[in-house]
Short mmCIF file of C-alpha atoms in Angstrom, two decimals:
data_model
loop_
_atom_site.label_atom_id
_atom_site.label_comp_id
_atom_site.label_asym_id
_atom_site.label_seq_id
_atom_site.Cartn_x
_atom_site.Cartn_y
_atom_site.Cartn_z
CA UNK A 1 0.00 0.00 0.00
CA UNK A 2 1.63 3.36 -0.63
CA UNK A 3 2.20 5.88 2.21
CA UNK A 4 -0.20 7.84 3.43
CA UNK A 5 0.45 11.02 2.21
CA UNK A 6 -2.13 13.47 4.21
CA UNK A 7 -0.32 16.65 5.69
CA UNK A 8 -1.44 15.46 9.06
CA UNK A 9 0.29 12.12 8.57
CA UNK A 10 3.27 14.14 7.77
CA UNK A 11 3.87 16.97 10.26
CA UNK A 12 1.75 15.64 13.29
CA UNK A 13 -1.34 16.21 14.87
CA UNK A 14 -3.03 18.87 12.27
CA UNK A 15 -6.80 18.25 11.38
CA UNK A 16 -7.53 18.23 7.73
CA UNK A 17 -9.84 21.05 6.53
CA UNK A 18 -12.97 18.97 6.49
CA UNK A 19 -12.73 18.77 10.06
CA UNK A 20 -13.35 21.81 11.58
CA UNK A 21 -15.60 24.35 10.98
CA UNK A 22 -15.65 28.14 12.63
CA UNK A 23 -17.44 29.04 15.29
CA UNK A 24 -20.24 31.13 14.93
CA UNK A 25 -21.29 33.76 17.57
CA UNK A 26 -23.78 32.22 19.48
CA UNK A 27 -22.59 28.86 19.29
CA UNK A 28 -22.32 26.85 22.48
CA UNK A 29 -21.30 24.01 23.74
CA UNK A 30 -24.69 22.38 23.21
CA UNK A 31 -24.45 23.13 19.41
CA UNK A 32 -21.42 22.11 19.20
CA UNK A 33 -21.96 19.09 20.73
CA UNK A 34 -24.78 18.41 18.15
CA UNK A 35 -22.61 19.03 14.96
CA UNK A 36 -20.31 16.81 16.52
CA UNK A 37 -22.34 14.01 17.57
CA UNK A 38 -24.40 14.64 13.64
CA UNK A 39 -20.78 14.13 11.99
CA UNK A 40 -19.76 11.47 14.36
CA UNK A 41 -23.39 9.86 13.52
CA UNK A 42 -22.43 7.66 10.51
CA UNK A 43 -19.30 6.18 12.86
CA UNK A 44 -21.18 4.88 15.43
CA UNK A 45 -24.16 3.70 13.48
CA UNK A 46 -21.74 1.64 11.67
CA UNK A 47 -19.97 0.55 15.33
CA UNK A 48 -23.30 0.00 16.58
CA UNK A 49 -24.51 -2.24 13.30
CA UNK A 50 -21.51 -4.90 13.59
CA UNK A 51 -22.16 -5.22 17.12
CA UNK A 52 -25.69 -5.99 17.20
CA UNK A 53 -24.76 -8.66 14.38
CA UNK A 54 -22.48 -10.32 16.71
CA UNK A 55 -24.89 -10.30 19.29
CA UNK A 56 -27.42 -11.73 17.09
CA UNK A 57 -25.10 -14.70 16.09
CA UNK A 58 -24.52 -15.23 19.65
CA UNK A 59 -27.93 -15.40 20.61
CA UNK A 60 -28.60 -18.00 17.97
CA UNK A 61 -25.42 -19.97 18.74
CA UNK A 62 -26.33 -20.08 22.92
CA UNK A 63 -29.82 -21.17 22.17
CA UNK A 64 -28.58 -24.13 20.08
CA UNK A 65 -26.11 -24.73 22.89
CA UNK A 66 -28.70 -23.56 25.55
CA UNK A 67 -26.62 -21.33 27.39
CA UNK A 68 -27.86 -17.95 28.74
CA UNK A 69 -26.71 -14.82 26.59
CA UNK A 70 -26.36 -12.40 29.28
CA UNK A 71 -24.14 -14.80 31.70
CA UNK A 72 -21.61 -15.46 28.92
CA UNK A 73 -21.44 -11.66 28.57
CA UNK A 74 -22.03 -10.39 31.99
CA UNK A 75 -20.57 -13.07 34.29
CA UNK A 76 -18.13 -15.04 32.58
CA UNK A 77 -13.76 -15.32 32.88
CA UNK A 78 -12.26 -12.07 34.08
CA UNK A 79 -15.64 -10.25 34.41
CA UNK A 80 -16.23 -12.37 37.54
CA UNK A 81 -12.91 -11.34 39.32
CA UNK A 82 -14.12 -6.76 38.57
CA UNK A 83 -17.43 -8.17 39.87
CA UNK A 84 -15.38 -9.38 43.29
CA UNK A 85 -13.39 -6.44 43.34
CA UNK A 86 -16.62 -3.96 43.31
CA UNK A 87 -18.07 -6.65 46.18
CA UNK A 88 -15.96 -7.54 49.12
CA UNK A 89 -12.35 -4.95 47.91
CA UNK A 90 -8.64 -6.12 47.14
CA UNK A 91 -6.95 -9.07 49.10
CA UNK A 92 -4.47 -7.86 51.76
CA UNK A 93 -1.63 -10.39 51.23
CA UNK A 94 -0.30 -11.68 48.18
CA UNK A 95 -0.74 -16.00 48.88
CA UNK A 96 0.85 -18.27 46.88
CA UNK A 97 -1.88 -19.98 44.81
CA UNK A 98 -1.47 -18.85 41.33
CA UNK A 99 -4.39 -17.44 39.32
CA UNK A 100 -6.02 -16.66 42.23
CA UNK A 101 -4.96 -12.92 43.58
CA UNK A 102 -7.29 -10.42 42.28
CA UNK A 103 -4.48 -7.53 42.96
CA UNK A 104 -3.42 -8.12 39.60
CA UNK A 105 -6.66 -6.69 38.00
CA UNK A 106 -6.73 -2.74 37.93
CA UNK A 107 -9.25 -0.52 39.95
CA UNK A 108 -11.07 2.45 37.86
CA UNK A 109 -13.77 -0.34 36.35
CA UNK A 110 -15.11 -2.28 39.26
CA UNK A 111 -15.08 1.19 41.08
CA UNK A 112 -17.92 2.17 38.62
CA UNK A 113 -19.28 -0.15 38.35
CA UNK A 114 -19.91 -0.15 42.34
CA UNK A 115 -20.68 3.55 42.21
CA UNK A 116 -23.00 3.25 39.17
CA UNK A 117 -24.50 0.42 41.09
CA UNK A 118 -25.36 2.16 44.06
CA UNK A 119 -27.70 4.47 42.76
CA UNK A 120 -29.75 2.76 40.14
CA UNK A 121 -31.54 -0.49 40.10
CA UNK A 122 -30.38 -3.98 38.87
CA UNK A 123 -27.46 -6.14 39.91
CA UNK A 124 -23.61 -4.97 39.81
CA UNK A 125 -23.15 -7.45 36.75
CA UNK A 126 -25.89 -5.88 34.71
CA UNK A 127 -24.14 -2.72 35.44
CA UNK A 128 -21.07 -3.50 34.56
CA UNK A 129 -22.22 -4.88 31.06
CA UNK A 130 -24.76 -1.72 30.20
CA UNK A 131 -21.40 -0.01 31.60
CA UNK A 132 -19.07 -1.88 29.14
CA UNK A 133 -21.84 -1.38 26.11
CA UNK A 134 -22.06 1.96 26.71
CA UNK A 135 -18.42 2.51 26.80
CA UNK A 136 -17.94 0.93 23.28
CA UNK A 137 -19.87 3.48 21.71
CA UNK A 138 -17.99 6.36 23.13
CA UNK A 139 -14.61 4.70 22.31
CA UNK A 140 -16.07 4.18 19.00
CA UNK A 141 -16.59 8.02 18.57
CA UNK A 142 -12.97 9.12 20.04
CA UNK A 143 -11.95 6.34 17.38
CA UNK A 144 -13.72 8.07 14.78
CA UNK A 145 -12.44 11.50 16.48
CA UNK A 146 -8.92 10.73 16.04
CA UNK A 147 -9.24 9.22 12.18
CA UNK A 148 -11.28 12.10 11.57
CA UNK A 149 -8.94 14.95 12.55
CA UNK A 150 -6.33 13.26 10.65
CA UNK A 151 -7.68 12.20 7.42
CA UNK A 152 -10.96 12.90 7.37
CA UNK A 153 -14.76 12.21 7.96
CA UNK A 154 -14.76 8.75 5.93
CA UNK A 155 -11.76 7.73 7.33
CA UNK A 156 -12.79 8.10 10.57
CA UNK A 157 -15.74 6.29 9.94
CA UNK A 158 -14.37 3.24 8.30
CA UNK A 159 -11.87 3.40 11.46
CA UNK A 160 -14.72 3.01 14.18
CA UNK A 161 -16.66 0.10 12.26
CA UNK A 162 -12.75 -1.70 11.69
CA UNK A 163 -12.47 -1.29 15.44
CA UNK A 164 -16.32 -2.96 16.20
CA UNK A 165 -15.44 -5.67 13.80
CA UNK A 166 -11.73 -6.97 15.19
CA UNK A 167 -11.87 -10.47 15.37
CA UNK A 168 -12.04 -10.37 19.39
CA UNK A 169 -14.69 -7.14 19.01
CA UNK A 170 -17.38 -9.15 21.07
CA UNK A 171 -15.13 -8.43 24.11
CA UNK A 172 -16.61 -4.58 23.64
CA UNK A 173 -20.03 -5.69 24.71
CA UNK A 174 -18.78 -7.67 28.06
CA UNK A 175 -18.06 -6.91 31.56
CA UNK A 176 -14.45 -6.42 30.23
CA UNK A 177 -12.59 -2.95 30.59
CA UNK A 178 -11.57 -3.20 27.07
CA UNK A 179 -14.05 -0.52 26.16
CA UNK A 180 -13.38 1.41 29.03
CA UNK A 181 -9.84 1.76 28.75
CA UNK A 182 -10.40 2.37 25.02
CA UNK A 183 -12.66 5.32 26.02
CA UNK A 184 -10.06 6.48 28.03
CA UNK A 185 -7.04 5.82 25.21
CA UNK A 186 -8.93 7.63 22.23
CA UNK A 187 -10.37 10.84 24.10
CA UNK A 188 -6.60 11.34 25.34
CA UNK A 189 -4.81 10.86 22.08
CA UNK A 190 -7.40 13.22 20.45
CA UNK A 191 -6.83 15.96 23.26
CA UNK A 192 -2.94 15.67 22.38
CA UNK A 193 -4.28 16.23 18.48
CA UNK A 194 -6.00 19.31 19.66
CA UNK A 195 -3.44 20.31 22.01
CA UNK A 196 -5.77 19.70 24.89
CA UNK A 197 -2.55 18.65 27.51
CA UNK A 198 -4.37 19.13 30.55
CA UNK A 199 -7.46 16.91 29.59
CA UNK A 200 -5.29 14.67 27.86
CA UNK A 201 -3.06 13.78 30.77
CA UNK A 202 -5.95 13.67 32.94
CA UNK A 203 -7.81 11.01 30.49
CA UNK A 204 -4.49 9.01 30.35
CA UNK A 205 -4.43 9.17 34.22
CA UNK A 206 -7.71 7.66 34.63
CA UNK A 207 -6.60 5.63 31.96
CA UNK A 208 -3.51 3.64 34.03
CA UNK A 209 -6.28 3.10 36.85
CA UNK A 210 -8.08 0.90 33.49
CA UNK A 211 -5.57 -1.18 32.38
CA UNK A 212 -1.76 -2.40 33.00
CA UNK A 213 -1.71 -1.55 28.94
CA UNK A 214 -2.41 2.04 30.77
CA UNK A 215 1.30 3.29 30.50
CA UNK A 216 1.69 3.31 26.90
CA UNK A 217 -1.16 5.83 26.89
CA UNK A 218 0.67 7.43 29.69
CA UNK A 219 4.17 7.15 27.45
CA UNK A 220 2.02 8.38 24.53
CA UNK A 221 0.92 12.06 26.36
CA UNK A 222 4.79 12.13 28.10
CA UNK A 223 6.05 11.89 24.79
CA UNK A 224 4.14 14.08 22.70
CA UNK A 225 4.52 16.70 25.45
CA UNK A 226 8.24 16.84 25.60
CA UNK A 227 8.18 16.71 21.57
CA UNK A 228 5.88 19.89 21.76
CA UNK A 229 8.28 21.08 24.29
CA UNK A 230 11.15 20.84 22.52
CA UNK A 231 9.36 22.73 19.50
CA UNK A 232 9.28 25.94 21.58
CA UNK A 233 5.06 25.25 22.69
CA UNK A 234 4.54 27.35 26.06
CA UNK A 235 5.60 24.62 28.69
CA UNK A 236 2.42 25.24 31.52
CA UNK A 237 0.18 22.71 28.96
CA UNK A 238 1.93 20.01 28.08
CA UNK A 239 4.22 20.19 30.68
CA UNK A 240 1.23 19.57 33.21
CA UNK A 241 -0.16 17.03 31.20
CA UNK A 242 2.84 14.81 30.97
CA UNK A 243 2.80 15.30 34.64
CA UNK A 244 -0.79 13.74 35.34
CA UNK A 245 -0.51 11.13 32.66
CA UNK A 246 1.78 8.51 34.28
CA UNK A 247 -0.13 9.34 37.75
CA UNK A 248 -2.57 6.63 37.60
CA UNK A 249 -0.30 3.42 36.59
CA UNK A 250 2.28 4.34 39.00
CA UNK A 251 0.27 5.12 42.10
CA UNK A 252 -1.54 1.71 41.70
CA UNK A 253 1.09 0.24 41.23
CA UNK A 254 2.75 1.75 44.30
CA UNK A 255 -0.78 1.57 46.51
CA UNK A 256 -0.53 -2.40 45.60
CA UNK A 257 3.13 -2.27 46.98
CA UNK A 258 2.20 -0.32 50.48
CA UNK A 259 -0.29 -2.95 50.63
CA UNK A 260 1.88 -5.62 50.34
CA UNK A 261 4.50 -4.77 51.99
CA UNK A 262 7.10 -4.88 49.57
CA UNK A 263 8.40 -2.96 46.71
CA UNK A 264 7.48 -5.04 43.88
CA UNK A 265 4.39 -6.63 45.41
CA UNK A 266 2.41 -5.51 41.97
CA UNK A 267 5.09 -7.34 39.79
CA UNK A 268 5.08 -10.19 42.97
CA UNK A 269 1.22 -10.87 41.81
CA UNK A 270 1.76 -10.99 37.92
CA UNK A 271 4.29 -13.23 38.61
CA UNK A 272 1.86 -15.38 40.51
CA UNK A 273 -0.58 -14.68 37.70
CA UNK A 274 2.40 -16.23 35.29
CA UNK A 275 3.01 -13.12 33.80
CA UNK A 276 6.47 -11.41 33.65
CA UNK A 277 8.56 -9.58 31.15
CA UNK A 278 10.76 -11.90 28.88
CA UNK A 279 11.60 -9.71 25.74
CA UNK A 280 9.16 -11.64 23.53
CA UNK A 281 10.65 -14.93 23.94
CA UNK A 282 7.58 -16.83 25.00
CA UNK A 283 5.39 -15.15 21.86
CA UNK A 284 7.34 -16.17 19.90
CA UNK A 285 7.64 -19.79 20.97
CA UNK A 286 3.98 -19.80 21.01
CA UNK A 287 4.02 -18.66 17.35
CA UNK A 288 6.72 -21.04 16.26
CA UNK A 289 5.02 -23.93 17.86
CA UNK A 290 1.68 -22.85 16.49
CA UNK A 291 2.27 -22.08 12.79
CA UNK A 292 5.29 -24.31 12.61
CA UNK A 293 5.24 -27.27 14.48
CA UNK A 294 1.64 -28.43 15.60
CA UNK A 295 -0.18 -30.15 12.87
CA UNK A 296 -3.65 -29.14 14.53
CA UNK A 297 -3.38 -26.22 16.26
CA UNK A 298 -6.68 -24.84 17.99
CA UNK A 299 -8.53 -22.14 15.19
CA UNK A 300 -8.92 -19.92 18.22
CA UNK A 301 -4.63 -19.90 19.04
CA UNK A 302 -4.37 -19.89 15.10
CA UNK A 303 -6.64 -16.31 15.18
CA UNK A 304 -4.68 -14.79 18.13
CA UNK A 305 -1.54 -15.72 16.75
CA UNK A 306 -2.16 -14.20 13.17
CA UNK A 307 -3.60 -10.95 14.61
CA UNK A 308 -0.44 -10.39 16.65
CA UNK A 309 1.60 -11.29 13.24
CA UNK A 310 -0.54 -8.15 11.44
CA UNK A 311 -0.17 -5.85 14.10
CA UNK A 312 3.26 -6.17 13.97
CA UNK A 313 3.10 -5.73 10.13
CA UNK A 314 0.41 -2.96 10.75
CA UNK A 315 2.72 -1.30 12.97
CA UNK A 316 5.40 -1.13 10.10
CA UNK A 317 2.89 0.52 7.87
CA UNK A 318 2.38 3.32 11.00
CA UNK A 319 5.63 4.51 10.90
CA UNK A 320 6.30 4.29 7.15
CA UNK A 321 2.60 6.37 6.80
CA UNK A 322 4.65 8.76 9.60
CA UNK A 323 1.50 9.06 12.02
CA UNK A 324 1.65 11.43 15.20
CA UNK A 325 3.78 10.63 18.35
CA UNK A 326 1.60 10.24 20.30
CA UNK A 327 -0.01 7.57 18.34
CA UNK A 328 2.78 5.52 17.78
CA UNK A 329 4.07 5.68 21.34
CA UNK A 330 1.13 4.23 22.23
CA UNK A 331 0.96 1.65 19.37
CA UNK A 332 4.34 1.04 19.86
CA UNK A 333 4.11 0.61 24.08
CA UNK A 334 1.32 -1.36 23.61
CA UNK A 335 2.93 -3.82 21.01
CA UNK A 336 5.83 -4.13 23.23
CA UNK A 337 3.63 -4.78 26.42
CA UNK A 338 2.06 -7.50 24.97
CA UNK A 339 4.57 -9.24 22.92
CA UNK A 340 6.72 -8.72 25.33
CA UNK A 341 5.76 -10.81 28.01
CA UNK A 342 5.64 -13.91 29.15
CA UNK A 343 2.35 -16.28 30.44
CA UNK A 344 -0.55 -17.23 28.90
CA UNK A 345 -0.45 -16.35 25.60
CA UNK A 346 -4.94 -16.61 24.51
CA UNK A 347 -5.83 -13.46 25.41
CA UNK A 348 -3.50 -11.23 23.60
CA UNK A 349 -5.01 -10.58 20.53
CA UNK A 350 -7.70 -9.09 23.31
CA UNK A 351 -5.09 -7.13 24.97
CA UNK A 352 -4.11 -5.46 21.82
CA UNK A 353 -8.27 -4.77 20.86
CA UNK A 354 -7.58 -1.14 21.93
CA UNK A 355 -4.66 -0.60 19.90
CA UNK A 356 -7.29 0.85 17.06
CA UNK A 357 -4.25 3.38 15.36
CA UNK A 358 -2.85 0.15 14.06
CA UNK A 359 -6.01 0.07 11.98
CA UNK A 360 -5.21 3.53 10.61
CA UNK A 361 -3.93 2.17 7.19
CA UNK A 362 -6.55 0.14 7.07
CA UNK A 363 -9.13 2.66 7.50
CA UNK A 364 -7.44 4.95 5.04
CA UNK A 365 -7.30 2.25 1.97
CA UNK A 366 -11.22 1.95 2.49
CA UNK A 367 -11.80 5.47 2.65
CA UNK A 368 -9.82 5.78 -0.73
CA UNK A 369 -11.97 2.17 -2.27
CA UNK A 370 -14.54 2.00 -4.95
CA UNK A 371 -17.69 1.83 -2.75
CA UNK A 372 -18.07 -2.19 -3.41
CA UNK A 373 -15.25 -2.91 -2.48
CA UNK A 374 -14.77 -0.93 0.51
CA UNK A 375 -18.42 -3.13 1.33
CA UNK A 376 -17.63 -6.05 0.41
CA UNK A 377 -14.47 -5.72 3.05
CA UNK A 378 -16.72 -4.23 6.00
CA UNK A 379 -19.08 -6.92 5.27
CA UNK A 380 -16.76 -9.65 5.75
CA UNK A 381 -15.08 -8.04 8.63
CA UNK A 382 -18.50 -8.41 10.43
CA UNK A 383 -19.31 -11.44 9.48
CA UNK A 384 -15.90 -13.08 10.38
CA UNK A 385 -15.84 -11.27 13.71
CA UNK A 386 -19.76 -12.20 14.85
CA UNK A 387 -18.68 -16.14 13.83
CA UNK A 388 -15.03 -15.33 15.67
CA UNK A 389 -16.91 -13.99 18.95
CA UNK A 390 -19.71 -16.35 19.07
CA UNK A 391 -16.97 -19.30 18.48
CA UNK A 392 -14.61 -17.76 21.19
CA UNK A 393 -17.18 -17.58 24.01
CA UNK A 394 -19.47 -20.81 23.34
CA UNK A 395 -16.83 -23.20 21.65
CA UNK A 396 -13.33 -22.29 22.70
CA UNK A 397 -12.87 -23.81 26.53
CA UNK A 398 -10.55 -20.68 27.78
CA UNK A 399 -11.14 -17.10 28.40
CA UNK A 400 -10.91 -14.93 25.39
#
């Protein structure tokens, strides 16, 4: 594909013409709230479309199996362990059972979902998943947001409906934080586009409480700060955002410490979890084994391990396409996270499901497609990731 040649791609985060429009006197934030949400419209009615087909397939697939819809989704794998946390709080020592300390899952979610909870009706689970559905559809507008500013209205929108139809996209519409943290991720990397550095460290704050995946947004706001630093930008703004943006990963991190007793008690639990840094040697033992040696390898390991094999290829594109800092910091971070370490190896084409700037070119070659076959691509995307997300949560026997 050749490079991306928009001037945004080239010199950083500047919106292309179509994407702003002056500001009439009058205008407030209520009308400009409604031409945003009008152009963002398209984006998340294309989101929301792929979505409800996956949920449709799943319906149909749990009847045949007669399991419940909203368990799988609400109550299943790691949406059990936030529904513990917003119930009885953290453990206070860190044991020696592995799998089994729930200090190793990150805080912001379960809190609100508990807070959400306590003031309307229904049970914490059903919270958390109206909570988690919600979510996806304002992570699917910062999606569109950030494709948007950068090349364009149709763009953006092919961007959003590539990020509801990733092959793990049914994880958006569970009692995951995959949505939340994406939220989180998009809204700050558009407020660094904007040059919103107060907002945008705040956002990547919240963003470390999320996810351990949180620092690479933090990385991402650090980075683009001292970039617009060194260009001669007044230092109070991004100065004070790359200040707040590492603020939530490290004090968790540190609060699970104190509460431990020891320096590395957060590190102490992911190792208990089987999880520790190893430079990528596990991944790619996996891969090896899986592609290479193992005449039957499970479809679901085969998906997972191709999606980590584009996003490394994706990633490639990124930089030869010359996208913001602050996008590939955090594409980058996030790539290097998860490759990067060792333990169970399923869930990581999950972990990467908010990594949507490494859908960029993507986005871009559709936006540039004859109609039909920009169609004809979406349409398979959807269909592939409703059979995908179905097959992961009623047919594969692991978490996704």
């Amino acid at each position: 594909m050749p490079p991306i040649t928009s001037p945004a791609a080239r010199t950083g985060p500047r919106a292309v013409p179509a994407a702003r429009r002056p500001q009439g006197r009058g205008d407030g934030d209520g009308s400009r709230f409604t031409r945003a949400a009008a152009r963002a419209a398209p984006a998340l009615l294309g989101h929301l479309a792929v979505r409800l087909l996956g949920l449709a397939v799943l319906a149909r697939w749990a009847h045949l199996k007669h399991h419940g819809v909203w368990t799988t989704l609400a109550t299943s794998w790691d949406s059990h362990w936030y529904l513990r946390i917003a119930d009885h709080g953290y453990d206070h020592e860190l044991g020696t059972r592995f799998n089994h300390n729930d200090l190793a899952f990150f805080p912001l979610y379960p809190a609100v979902v508990k807070a959400v909870a306590a003031v309307t009706p229904g049970s914490r689970a059903s919270v958390g998943l109206v909570v988690a559905v919600l979510c996806s559809s304002a992570a699917a507008w910062g999606v569109f947001a950030v494709g948007d500013r950068l090349y364009g209205r149709r763009a953006g929108t092919f961007l959003a409906v590539l990020w509801g139809a990733l092959p793990v996209g049914v994880v958006q519409w569970m009692g995951y934080t995959e949505s939340l943290f994406t939220v989180l991720a998009a809204w700050s990397l558009y407020c660094v586009l904007t040059g919103r550095w107060v907002a945008a460290g705040a956002l990547a704050a919240l963003a470390g409480l999320t996810r351990p995946t949180g620092i690479a947004v933090a990385a991402a706001v650090v980075a683009a700060a001292l970039a617009a630093l060194w260009r001669g930008a007044p230092v109070r703004g991004p100065l004070t955002g790359a200040l707040l943006a590492p603020l939530g990963w490290f004090g968790f991190v540190a609060w699970v410490g104190f509460r431990l007793g020891r320096w590395d008690g957060y590190f102490a639990v992911q190792r208990l979890w089987r999880n520790q840094w190893d430079g990528g040697a596990d991944t790619l033992r996996e891969l090896r084994t899986l592609l290479v040696y193992d005449r039957f390898p499970a479809l679901f390991l085969v998906v997972v391990s191709l999606v980590l094999i584009l996003a490394g290829v994706l990633f490639l594109l990124c930089l030869a396409d010359r996208q913001p800092l602050a996008l590939l910091v955090f594409s980058g971070v996030l790539l290097l996270v998860v490759l990067g370490s060792g333990g169970v190896y399923f869930p990581r084409a999950r972990f990467l499901l908010p990594g949507f700037p490494l859908l960029l070119p993507l986005a871009v070659a559709l936006a540039r497609a004859r109609r039909h076959v920009a169609a004809l691509m979406l349409g398979a995307a959807a269909l592939s990731s409703a059979w995908l997300g179905a097959y992961m949560l009623l047919v594969w026997p692991g978490a996704p």
